[in-house]
Amino acid sequence: MPDALWIERLWYGDGGRAALARALLTPISWGFRAAVRARNALYDTGVLHSSGAAIPVLSVGNLTVGGTGKTPVAAYLAGRLRQMGARPALVMRGVGDDESKVFAFIAPGVPVIADPQRTRGVAAAVRAGCDVAVLDDAFQHRAIRRDVDVVLVSADRSADRAQVLPAGPLREPWTALSRAHTVIVTRKAASTEQAASLRDQIQLRFPGAKVAQVLLTAAELVRWSTEERHPIDVLRGRRVLAVAGIGDPAAFLKQLGAYASQVEACVFRDHHAYSEREAGEIATSANAFDLVVCTLKDAVKLGPVWPRQGPALWYVSQHLEVEKGEDEIERMLARLLDLRPANRS
């Protein structure tokens, strides 16, 4: 089995080897930070131009490399816009197709447009009759102007003291949060106290920031081949082989560990494309456990190559609950509705 948790240990570990590795990579991080600062300065001063769009644009992004719950939050916001009478589209850059397939599960009725050029993707949304664009993972994509910038920060592995790439998980320094209209603190296995502490830190450093908080809970187990569903409590006392190719596998493993008696991790890199050989190896290993469980993001790729005679493949259905700042989120979405072409004077 692969050990893809090494990057977690490098970025977040307290051991001497992790500290040494970070120290060796720090000069490269200094160069990366300088390049990011220079690029942002070019946009801030107008040397680099941000293109406008014919419809209002909401960007949902991260400071870190994945792991914040961005996909379910983007789907939730698109779903709320649809409930409020808008015709939103989810526009993504199209790296792989796992997230576009996940959106089809968790944001039914919302068109998903994948295009490496976001301006072209938004134009396609307009042609499709959509009147709001929700950009997935676009905080650093400043080539298109946005009306609202939402940035997610995870309470499960707070990166406030982390370094920028490659010595740490940050795409930009924390000071970049000053560009955000709304910061959403997400938590999966973190406590309410940890999330509240992170909210306070953000509010202290960025007094004008609007800060909300959402909880992502493991709600159900769903069988890939049949959509058979069971409450997550069915894991109690069970031995589980957990498969994860996501940005924050540790939080997923903690979610399962809150119920299962034993959780064995089988972790791959984020966006991993599973081969039939790998699926067969996982299925064989799963015979030593009561259940094999993955995320929905993994199921849409692992399910199609899963051995027909293998054990049942289950994935976790996540439930999103807005714990703090719901009024602020609703006001933000109402503003986007008012900016739609039909409502402009």
mmCIF file of C-alpha atoms in Angstrom:
data_model
loop_
_atom_site.group_PDB
_atom_site.id
_atom_site.type_symbol
_atom_site.label_atom_id
_atom_site.label_comp_id
_atom_site.label_asym_id
_atom_site.label_seq_id
_atom_site.Cartn_x
_atom_site.Cartn_y
_atom_site.Cartn_z
ATOM 1 C CA MET A 1 0.000 0.000 0.000
ATOM 2 C CA PRO A 2 1.241 3.535 -0.728
ATOM 3 C CA ASP A 3 2.206 5.913 2.054
ATOM 4 C CA ALA A 4 0.956 9.301 0.928
ATOM 5 C CA LEU A 5 0.855 10.671 4.472
ATOM 6 C CA TRP A 6 4.515 11.639 4.187
ATOM 7 C CA ILE A 7 3.569 15.112 2.917
ATOM 8 C CA GLU A 8 1.369 15.551 6.016
ATOM 9 C CA ARG A 9 4.317 14.690 8.224
ATOM 10 C CA LEU A 10 6.588 17.044 6.280
ATOM 11 C CA TRP A 11 4.245 20.035 6.512
ATOM 12 C CA TYR A 12 2.694 19.512 9.934
ATOM 13 C CA GLY A 13 4.958 17.078 11.792
ATOM 14 C CA ASP A 14 6.802 18.005 14.989
ATOM 15 C CA GLY A 15 9.638 15.483 14.627
ATOM 16 C CA GLY A 16 13.239 16.323 13.935
ATOM 17 C CA ARG A 17 13.249 14.816 10.437
ATOM 18 C CA ALA A 18 10.221 16.857 9.389
ATOM 19 C CA ALA A 19 11.770 20.036 10.818
ATOM 20 C CA LEU A 20 15.036 19.336 8.957
ATOM 21 C CA ALA A 21 13.192 18.732 5.673
ATOM 22 C CA ARG A 22 11.276 21.982 6.072
ATOM 23 C CA ALA A 23 14.492 23.839 6.813
ATOM 24 C CA LEU A 24 16.114 22.485 3.638
ATOM 25 C CA LEU A 25 13.084 23.533 1.575
ATOM 26 C CA THR A 26 12.716 26.969 3.162
ATOM 27 C CA PRO A 27 14.972 28.831 0.669
ATOM 28 C CA ILE A 28 12.771 27.564 -2.158
ATOM 29 C CA SER A 29 9.710 28.731 -0.212
ATOM 30 C CA TRP A 30 11.247 32.196 0.058
ATOM 31 C CA GLY A 31 11.518 32.301 -3.724
ATOM 32 C CA PHE A 32 7.938 31.072 -4.126
ATOM 33 C CA ARG A 33 6.680 33.688 -1.654
ATOM 34 C CA ALA A 34 8.517 36.443 -3.539
ATOM 35 C CA ALA A 35 7.017 35.314 -6.849
ATOM 36 C CA VAL A 36 3.497 35.256 -5.354
ATOM 37 C CA ARG A 37 3.983 38.708 -3.852
ATOM 38 C CA ALA A 38 5.209 40.111 -7.179
ATOM 39 C CA ARG A 39 2.293 38.589 -9.106
ATOM 40 C CA ASN A 40 -0.272 39.967 -6.658
ATOM 41 C CA ALA A 41 1.364 43.399 -6.835
ATOM 42 C CA LEU A 42 0.990 43.366 -10.619
ATOM 43 C CA TYR A 43 -2.729 42.696 -10.257
ATOM 44 C CA ASP A 44 -3.164 45.191 -7.415
ATOM 45 C CA THR A 45 -1.555 47.979 -9.450
ATOM 46 C CA GLY A 46 -3.408 47.133 -12.666
ATOM 47 C CA VAL A 47 -0.343 46.023 -14.634
ATOM 48 C CA LEU A 48 -2.016 42.632 -14.982
ATOM 49 C CA HIS A 49 -5.670 42.901 -15.940
ATOM 50 C CA SER A 50 -8.619 41.008 -14.456
ATOM 51 C CA SER A 51 -11.331 40.407 -17.038
ATOM 52 C CA GLY A 52 -14.929 41.156 -16.156
ATOM 53 C CA ALA A 53 -17.838 38.789 -16.698
ATOM 54 C CA ALA A 54 -21.364 39.218 -17.996
ATOM 55 C CA ILE A 55 -22.780 37.598 -14.839
ATOM 56 C CA PRO A 56 -21.856 37.910 -11.158
ATOM 57 C CA VAL A 57 -18.988 35.686 -10.042
ATOM 58 C CA LEU A 58 -18.500 33.978 -6.678
ATOM 59 C CA SER A 59 -15.087 32.427 -6.070
ATOM 60 C CA VAL A 60 -14.609 29.638 -3.509
ATOM 61 C CA GLY A 61 -10.967 28.947 -2.765
ATOM 62 C CA ASN A 62 -8.220 28.053 -0.306
ATOM 63 C CA LEU A 63 -5.005 29.411 1.070
ATOM 64 C CA THR A 64 -3.705 25.860 1.395
ATOM 65 C CA VAL A 65 -3.318 22.968 -1.012
ATOM 66 C CA GLY A 66 -6.718 21.304 -0.572
ATOM 67 C CA GLY A 67 -8.164 19.691 2.510
ATOM 68 C CA THR A 68 -10.637 22.380 3.619
ATOM 69 C CA GLY A 69 -13.940 20.954 2.356
ATOM 70 C CA LYS A 70 -14.048 23.264 -0.648
ATOM 71 C CA THR A 71 -16.087 20.947 -2.877
ATOM 72 C CA PRO A 72 -19.043 20.485 -0.471
ATOM 73 C CA VAL A 73 -19.005 24.194 0.421
ATOM 74 C CA ALA A 74 -19.040 25.244 -3.245
ATOM 75 C CA ALA A 75 -21.879 22.795 -3.891
ATOM 76 C CA TYR A 76 -23.792 24.140 -0.874
ATOM 77 C CA LEU A 77 -23.458 27.753 -2.036
ATOM 78 C CA ALA A 78 -24.512 26.861 -5.584
ATOM 79 C CA GLY A 79 -27.457 24.911 -4.202
ATOM 80 C CA ARG A 80 -28.567 27.825 -2.025
ATOM 81 C CA LEU A 81 -28.342 30.201 -5.001
ATOM 82 C CA ARG A 82 -30.571 27.823 -6.956
ATOM 83 C CA GLN A 83 -33.068 27.661 -4.085
ATOM 84 C CA MET A 84 -33.114 31.467 -4.005
ATOM 85 C CA GLY A 85 -34.146 31.615 -7.657
ATOM 86 C CA ALA A 86 -30.821 31.946 -9.464
ATOM 87 C CA ARG A 87 -29.505 29.768 -12.282
ATOM 88 C CA PRO A 88 -25.950 29.090 -11.081
ATOM 89 C CA ALA A 89 -23.167 27.183 -12.791
ATOM 90 C CA LEU A 90 -20.169 25.575 -11.117
ATOM 91 C CA VAL A 91 -17.081 26.510 -13.124
ATOM 92 C CA MET A 92 -13.890 24.577 -12.460
ATOM 93 C CA ARG A 93 -10.496 24.399 -14.099
ATOM 94 C CA GLY A 94 -10.909 20.736 -15.018
ATOM 95 C CA VAL A 95 -7.852 19.082 -13.460
ATOM 96 C CA GLY A 96 -9.007 15.478 -13.715
ATOM 97 C CA ASP A 97 -12.722 14.797 -13.586
ATOM 98 C CA ASP A 98 -13.246 13.549 -10.032
ATOM 99 C CA GLU A 99 -14.625 16.805 -8.632
ATOM 100 C CA SER A 100 -16.957 17.379 -11.591
ATOM 101 C CA LYS A 101 -18.411 13.897 -10.965
ATOM 102 C CA VAL A 102 -18.719 14.643 -7.246
ATOM 103 C CA PHE A 103 -20.609 17.853 -8.016
ATOM 104 C CA ALA A 104 -23.084 15.814 -10.058
ATOM 105 C CA PHE A 105 -23.845 13.848 -6.861
ATOM 106 C CA ILE A 106 -23.991 16.685 -4.347
ATOM 107 C CA ALA A 107 -25.245 19.609 -6.482
ATOM 108 C CA PRO A 108 -27.980 18.046 -8.648
ATOM 109 C CA GLY A 109 -29.481 20.390 -11.185
ATOM 110 C CA VAL A 110 -26.467 22.737 -11.250
ATOM 111 C CA PRO A 111 -24.488 22.691 -14.532
ATOM 112 C CA VAL A 112 -20.798 21.899 -14.111
ATOM 113 C CA ILE A 113 -18.416 23.461 -16.620
ATOM 114 C CA ALA A 114 -14.752 22.412 -16.711
ATOM 115 C CA ASP A 115 -12.319 24.640 -18.571
ATOM 116 C CA PRO A 116 -8.706 25.534 -17.712
ATOM 117 C CA GLN A 117 -9.521 29.115 -18.765
ATOM 118 C CA ARG A 118 -12.047 30.407 -16.241
ATOM 119 C CA THR A 119 -13.095 33.359 -18.413
ATOM 120 C CA ARG A 120 -14.001 30.905 -21.159
ATOM 121 C CA GLY A 121 -15.797 28.699 -18.646
ATOM 122 C CA VAL A 122 -17.903 31.610 -17.384
ATOM 123 C CA ALA A 123 -18.721 32.579 -20.987
ATOM 124 C CA ALA A 124 -19.923 29.013 -21.537
ATOM 125 C CA ALA A 125 -22.115 29.341 -18.447
ATOM 126 C CA VAL A 126 -23.684 32.492 -19.897
ATOM 127 C CA ARG A 127 -24.396 30.711 -23.184
ATOM 128 C CA ALA A 128 -26.029 27.894 -21.193
ATOM 129 C CA GLY A 129 -28.468 30.389 -19.673
ATOM 130 C CA CYS A 130 -26.845 30.644 -16.238
ATOM 131 C CA ASP A 131 -26.952 33.964 -14.396
ATOM 132 C CA VAL A 132 -24.378 33.352 -11.604
ATOM 133 C CA ALA A 133 -20.990 31.629 -11.794
ATOM 134 C CA VAL A 134 -19.507 29.810 -8.793
ATOM 135 C CA LEU A 135 -15.788 29.365 -9.417
ATOM 136 C CA ASP A 136 -14.293 26.293 -7.769
ATOM 137 C CA ASP A 137 -10.766 26.704 -6.334
ATOM 138 C CA ALA A 138 -10.173 30.163 -7.794
ATOM 139 C CA PHE A 139 -8.811 32.429 -5.042
ATOM 140 C CA GLN A 140 -5.398 32.546 -6.735
ATOM 141 C CA HIS A 141 -6.936 32.770 -10.230
ATOM 142 C CA ARG A 142 -7.031 36.557 -10.479
ATOM 143 C CA ALA A 143 -7.334 36.719 -14.264
ATOM 144 C CA ILE A 144 -11.116 36.934 -13.877
ATOM 145 C CA ARG A 145 -12.777 39.572 -11.728
ATOM 146 C CA ARG A 146 -15.068 38.273 -9.004
ATOM 147 C CA ASP A 147 -17.824 39.980 -7.067
ATOM 148 C CA VAL A 148 -17.351 37.842 -3.948
ATOM 149 C CA ASP A 149 -14.223 36.005 -2.789
ATOM 150 C CA VAL A 150 -14.879 33.234 -0.255
ATOM 151 C CA VAL A 151 -11.794 31.629 1.281
ATOM 152 C CA LEU A 152 -11.915 28.459 3.378
ATOM 153 C CA VAL A 153 -9.605 27.746 6.307
ATOM 154 C CA SER A 154 -9.617 24.352 8.021
ATOM 155 C CA ALA A 155 -9.745 24.047 11.804
ATOM 156 C CA ASP A 156 -8.657 20.407 11.473
ATOM 157 C CA ARG A 157 -5.115 21.303 10.486
ATOM 158 C CA SER A 158 -4.679 25.002 11.022
ATOM 159 C CA ALA A 159 -1.894 26.335 8.845
ATOM 160 C CA ASP A 160 -1.479 29.714 10.535
ATOM 161 C CA ARG A 161 2.174 28.964 11.337
ATOM 162 C CA ALA A 162 2.862 26.916 8.209
ATOM 163 C CA GLN A 163 5.131 27.963 5.376
ATOM 164 C CA VAL A 164 4.356 28.513 1.727
ATOM 165 C CA LEU A 165 5.101 25.817 -0.814
ATOM 166 C CA PRO A 166 7.096 23.608 -0.924
ATOM 167 C CA ALA A 167 8.126 23.706 2.753
ATOM 168 C CA GLY A 168 4.484 24.078 3.763
ATOM 169 C CA PRO A 169 0.957 23.794 2.351
ATOM 170 C CA LEU A 170 0.306 27.492 1.746
ATOM 171 C CA ARG A 171 -0.282 28.742 -1.780
ATOM 172 C CA GLU A 172 -0.091 32.287 -0.412
ATOM 173 C CA PRO A 173 0.873 33.801 2.958
ATOM 174 C CA TRP A 174 -1.926 34.380 5.477
ATOM 175 C CA THR A 175 -1.848 38.094 4.668
ATOM 176 C CA ALA A 176 -3.690 37.194 1.435
ATOM 177 C CA LEU A 177 -6.864 36.800 3.509
ATOM 178 C CA SER A 178 -7.109 40.597 3.330
ATOM 179 C CA ARG A 179 -8.444 40.094 -0.242
ATOM 180 C CA ALA A 180 -11.292 37.842 0.929
ATOM 181 C CA HIS A 181 -14.826 39.134 1.302
ATOM 182 C CA THR A 182 -15.809 36.201 3.548
ATOM 183 C CA VAL A 183 -13.670 33.652 5.392
ATOM 184 C CA ILE A 184 -15.317 30.324 6.234
ATOM 185 C CA VAL A 185 -13.711 28.178 8.928
ATOM 186 C CA THR A 186 -14.469 24.514 8.240
ATOM 187 C CA ARG A 187 -14.226 21.624 10.660
ATOM 188 C CA LYS A 188 -14.613 17.866 10.297
ATOM 189 C CA ALA A 189 -13.021 16.229 13.333
ATOM 190 C CA ALA A 190 -11.881 19.430 15.073
ATOM 191 C CA SER A 191 -13.750 20.559 18.176
ATOM 192 C CA THR A 192 -15.998 23.606 18.374
ATOM 193 C CA GLU A 193 -13.370 25.181 20.654
ATOM 194 C CA GLN A 194 -10.639 24.719 18.027
ATOM 195 C CA ALA A 195 -12.832 26.272 15.354
ATOM 196 C CA ALA A 196 -13.809 29.182 17.626
ATOM 197 C CA SER A 197 -10.143 29.842 18.432
ATOM 198 C CA LEU A 198 -9.293 29.955 14.729
ATOM 199 C CA ARG A 199 -12.213 32.317 14.048
ATOM 200 C CA ASP A 200 -10.951 34.611 16.804
ATOM 201 C CA GLN A 201 -7.419 34.577 15.371
ATOM 202 C CA ILE A 202 -8.692 35.541 11.930
ATOM 203 C CA GLN A 203 -10.936 38.276 13.329
ATOM 204 C CA LEU A 204 -8.013 39.670 15.359
ATOM 205 C CA ARG A 205 -5.628 39.753 12.387
ATOM 206 C CA PHE A 206 -8.246 40.980 9.918
ATOM 207 C CA PRO A 207 -10.699 43.139 11.908
ATOM 208 C CA GLY A 208 -12.894 43.884 8.884
ATOM 209 C CA ALA A 209 -13.240 40.262 7.795
ATOM 210 C CA LYS A 210 -16.621 38.552 7.771
ATOM 211 C CA VAL A 211 -16.052 35.098 9.287
ATOM 212 C CA ALA A 212 -18.443 32.136 9.213
ATOM 213 C CA GLN A 213 -18.071 28.511 10.303
ATOM 214 C CA VAL A 214 -19.380 25.236 8.892
ATOM 215 C CA LEU A 215 -19.331 21.666 10.171
ATOM 216 C CA LEU A 216 -18.853 18.736 7.787
ATOM 217 C CA THR A 217 -20.030 15.502 9.379
ATOM 218 C CA ALA A 218 -19.942 11.913 8.176
ATOM 219 C CA ALA A 219 -23.687 11.316 7.859
ATOM 220 C CA GLU A 220 -24.192 8.028 5.997
ATOM 221 C CA LEU A 221 -22.437 5.067 4.440
ATOM 222 C CA VAL A 222 -23.489 4.551 0.824
ATOM 223 C CA ARG A 223 -22.752 1.410 -1.209
ATOM 224 C CA TRP A 224 -21.239 2.379 -4.546
ATOM 225 C CA SER A 225 -22.910 -0.201 -6.758
ATOM 226 C CA THR A 226 -26.452 -0.061 -5.340
ATOM 227 C CA GLU A 227 -26.802 3.249 -3.439
ATOM 228 C CA GLU A 228 -27.788 1.202 -0.362
ATOM 229 C CA ARG A 229 -27.556 3.537 2.636
ATOM 230 C CA HIS A 230 -26.873 3.098 6.343
ATOM 231 C CA PRO A 231 -26.338 5.567 9.216
ATOM 232 C CA ILE A 232 -22.676 6.123 9.977
ATOM 233 C CA ASP A 233 -23.267 4.399 13.328
ATOM 234 C CA VAL A 234 -23.120 1.073 11.480
ATOM 235 C CA LEU A 235 -19.325 1.404 11.764
ATOM 236 C CA ARG A 236 -19.363 0.966 15.526
ATOM 237 C CA GLY A 237 -17.226 -1.999 16.548
ATOM 238 C CA ARG A 238 -16.175 -2.659 12.937
ATOM 239 C CA ARG A 239 -12.679 -2.981 11.468
ATOM 240 C CA VAL A 240 -12.418 -0.595 8.508
ATOM 241 C CA LEU A 241 -9.984 -0.245 5.623
ATOM 242 C CA ALA A 242 -10.154 3.476 4.770
ATOM 243 C CA VAL A 243 -9.153 4.572 1.259
ATOM 244 C CA ALA A 244 -8.474 8.264 0.660
ATOM 245 C CA GLY A 245 -6.914 10.240 -2.167
ATOM 246 C CA ILE A 246 -7.870 13.699 -0.890
ATOM 247 C CA GLY A 247 -6.242 16.871 0.393
ATOM 248 C CA ASP A 248 -6.719 16.136 4.099
ATOM 249 C CA PRO A 249 -6.856 12.376 4.676
ATOM 250 C CA ALA A 250 -6.153 12.757 8.398
ATOM 251 C CA ALA A 251 -9.515 14.447 9.072
ATOM 252 C CA PHE A 252 -11.353 11.723 7.137
ATOM 253 C CA LEU A 253 -9.573 9.022 9.134
ATOM 254 C CA LYS A 254 -10.500 10.777 12.383
ATOM 255 C CA GLN A 255 -14.146 10.898 11.303
ATOM 256 C CA LEU A 256 -14.146 7.136 10.775
ATOM 257 C CA GLY A 257 -12.141 6.549 13.944
ATOM 258 C CA ALA A 258 -14.899 8.178 15.981
ATOM 259 C CA TYR A 259 -17.067 5.135 15.174
ATOM 260 C CA ALA A 260 -14.958 2.160 14.038
ATOM 261 C CA SER A 261 -12.981 0.007 16.444
ATOM 262 C CA GLN A 262 -10.039 -0.093 14.016
ATOM 263 C CA VAL A 263 -9.172 2.069 11.002
ATOM 264 C CA GLU A 264 -6.362 1.032 8.655
ATOM 265 C CA ALA A 265 -5.323 3.841 6.288
ATOM 266 C CA CYS A 266 -4.738 3.313 2.576
ATOM 267 C CA VAL A 267 -3.825 6.830 1.470
ATOM 268 C CA PHE A 268 -3.037 8.098 -2.025
ATOM 269 C CA ARG A 269 -2.138 11.531 -3.336
ATOM 270 C CA ASP A 270 -4.924 14.045 -3.905
ATOM 271 C CA HIS A 271 -6.793 13.488 -7.216
ATOM 272 C CA HIS A 272 -5.254 10.030 -7.610
ATOM 273 C CA ALA A 273 -6.581 8.072 -10.617
ATOM 274 C CA TYR A 274 -7.044 4.450 -9.573
ATOM 275 C CA SER A 275 -6.036 1.654 -11.915
ATOM 276 C CA GLU A 276 -7.688 -1.765 -12.089
ATOM 277 C CA ARG A 277 -4.539 -3.267 -10.555
ATOM 278 C CA GLU A 278 -4.683 -0.896 -7.584
ATOM 279 C CA ALA A 279 -8.401 -1.528 -7.135
ATOM 280 C CA GLY A 280 -7.703 -5.268 -7.099
ATOM 281 C CA GLU A 281 -4.944 -4.870 -4.504
ATOM 282 C CA ILE A 282 -7.199 -2.774 -2.268
ATOM 283 C CA ALA A 283 -10.050 -5.278 -2.632
ATOM 284 C CA THR A 284 -7.726 -8.139 -1.660
ATOM 285 C CA SER A 285 -6.495 -6.242 1.415
ATOM 286 C CA ALA A 286 -10.105 -5.411 2.315
ATOM 287 C CA ASN A 287 -10.860 -9.102 2.870
ATOM 288 C CA ALA A 288 -9.083 -8.815 6.228
ATOM 289 C CA PHE A 289 -11.541 -6.103 7.359
ATOM 290 C CA ASP A 290 -15.263 -5.807 7.935
ATOM 291 C CA LEU A 291 -15.731 -2.889 5.531
ATOM 292 C CA VAL A 292 -13.795 -0.918 2.937
ATOM 293 C CA VAL A 293 -14.775 2.756 3.021
ATOM 294 C CA CYS A 294 -13.656 5.710 0.916
ATOM 295 C CA THR A 295 -14.712 9.303 0.233
ATOM 296 C CA LEU A 296 -17.168 10.179 -2.545
ATOM 297 C CA LYS A 297 -14.285 11.875 -4.358
ATOM 298 C CA ASP A 298 -12.489 8.512 -4.396
ATOM 299 C CA ALA A 299 -15.618 6.454 -5.116
ATOM 300 C CA VAL A 300 -16.317 8.151 -8.459
ATOM 301 C CA LYS A 301 -12.903 6.909 -9.675
ATOM 302 C CA LEU A 302 -12.452 3.722 -7.681
ATOM 303 C CA GLY A 303 -15.989 2.409 -8.186
ATOM 304 C CA PRO A 304 -15.794 1.991 -11.986
ATOM 305 C CA VAL A 305 -12.630 -0.167 -11.714
ATOM 306 C CA TRP A 306 -13.649 -2.045 -8.553
ATOM 307 C CA PRO A 307 -13.488 -5.862 -9.007
ATOM 308 C CA ARG A 308 -16.907 -7.344 -9.692
ATOM 309 C CA GLN A 309 -16.238 -10.188 -7.255
ATOM 310 C CA GLY A 310 -14.652 -7.935 -4.648
ATOM 311 C CA PRO A 311 -16.144 -6.939 -1.309
ATOM 312 C CA ALA A 312 -18.706 -4.125 -1.193
ATOM 313 C CA LEU A 313 -17.220 -0.650 -1.679
ATOM 314 C CA TRP A 314 -18.759 2.001 0.574
ATOM 315 C CA TYR A 315 -18.316 5.760 0.588
ATOM 316 C CA VAL A 316 -19.134 8.392 3.213
ATOM 317 C CA SER A 317 -21.849 10.927 2.501
ATOM 318 C CA GLN A 318 -20.952 14.236 4.153
ATOM 319 C CA HIS A 319 -23.520 16.597 5.683
ATOM 320 C CA LEU A 320 -22.844 20.359 5.819
ATOM 321 C CA GLU A 321 -24.179 22.502 8.657
ATOM 322 C CA VAL A 322 -23.599 26.252 8.958
ATOM 323 C CA GLU A 323 -22.702 26.748 12.625
ATOM 324 C CA LYS A 324 -21.826 30.449 12.647
ATOM 325 C CA GLY A 325 -22.422 33.313 10.230
ATOM 326 C CA GLU A 326 -25.436 31.969 8.372
ATOM 327 C CA ASP A 327 -26.928 35.474 8.131
ATOM 328 C CA GLU A 328 -23.700 36.765 6.611
ATOM 329 C CA ILE A 329 -23.648 33.960 4.040
ATOM 330 C CA GLU A 330 -27.287 34.662 3.130
ATOM 331 C CA ARG A 331 -26.557 38.388 2.690
ATOM 332 C CA MET A 332 -23.581 37.545 0.486
ATOM 333 C CA LEU A 333 -25.726 35.336 -1.735
ATOM 334 C CA ALA A 334 -28.530 37.926 -1.851
ATOM 335 C CA ARG A 335 -25.981 40.467 -3.091
ATOM 336 C CA LEU A 336 -25.083 38.151 -5.952
ATOM 337 C CA LEU A 337 -28.753 37.803 -6.849
ATOM 338 C CA ASP A 338 -29.061 41.591 -7.026
ATOM 339 C CA LEU A 339 -26.045 41.758 -9.350
ATOM 340 C CA ARG A 340 -27.603 39.458 -11.949
ATOM 341 C CA PRO A 341 -28.034 41.090 -15.395
ATOM 342 C CA ALA A 342 -31.834 41.126 -15.093
ATOM 343 C CA ASN A 343 -31.603 43.152 -11.873
ATOM 344 C CA ARG A 344 -29.024 45.696 -13.032
ATOM 345 C CA SER A 345 -30.364 49.159 -13.751
#
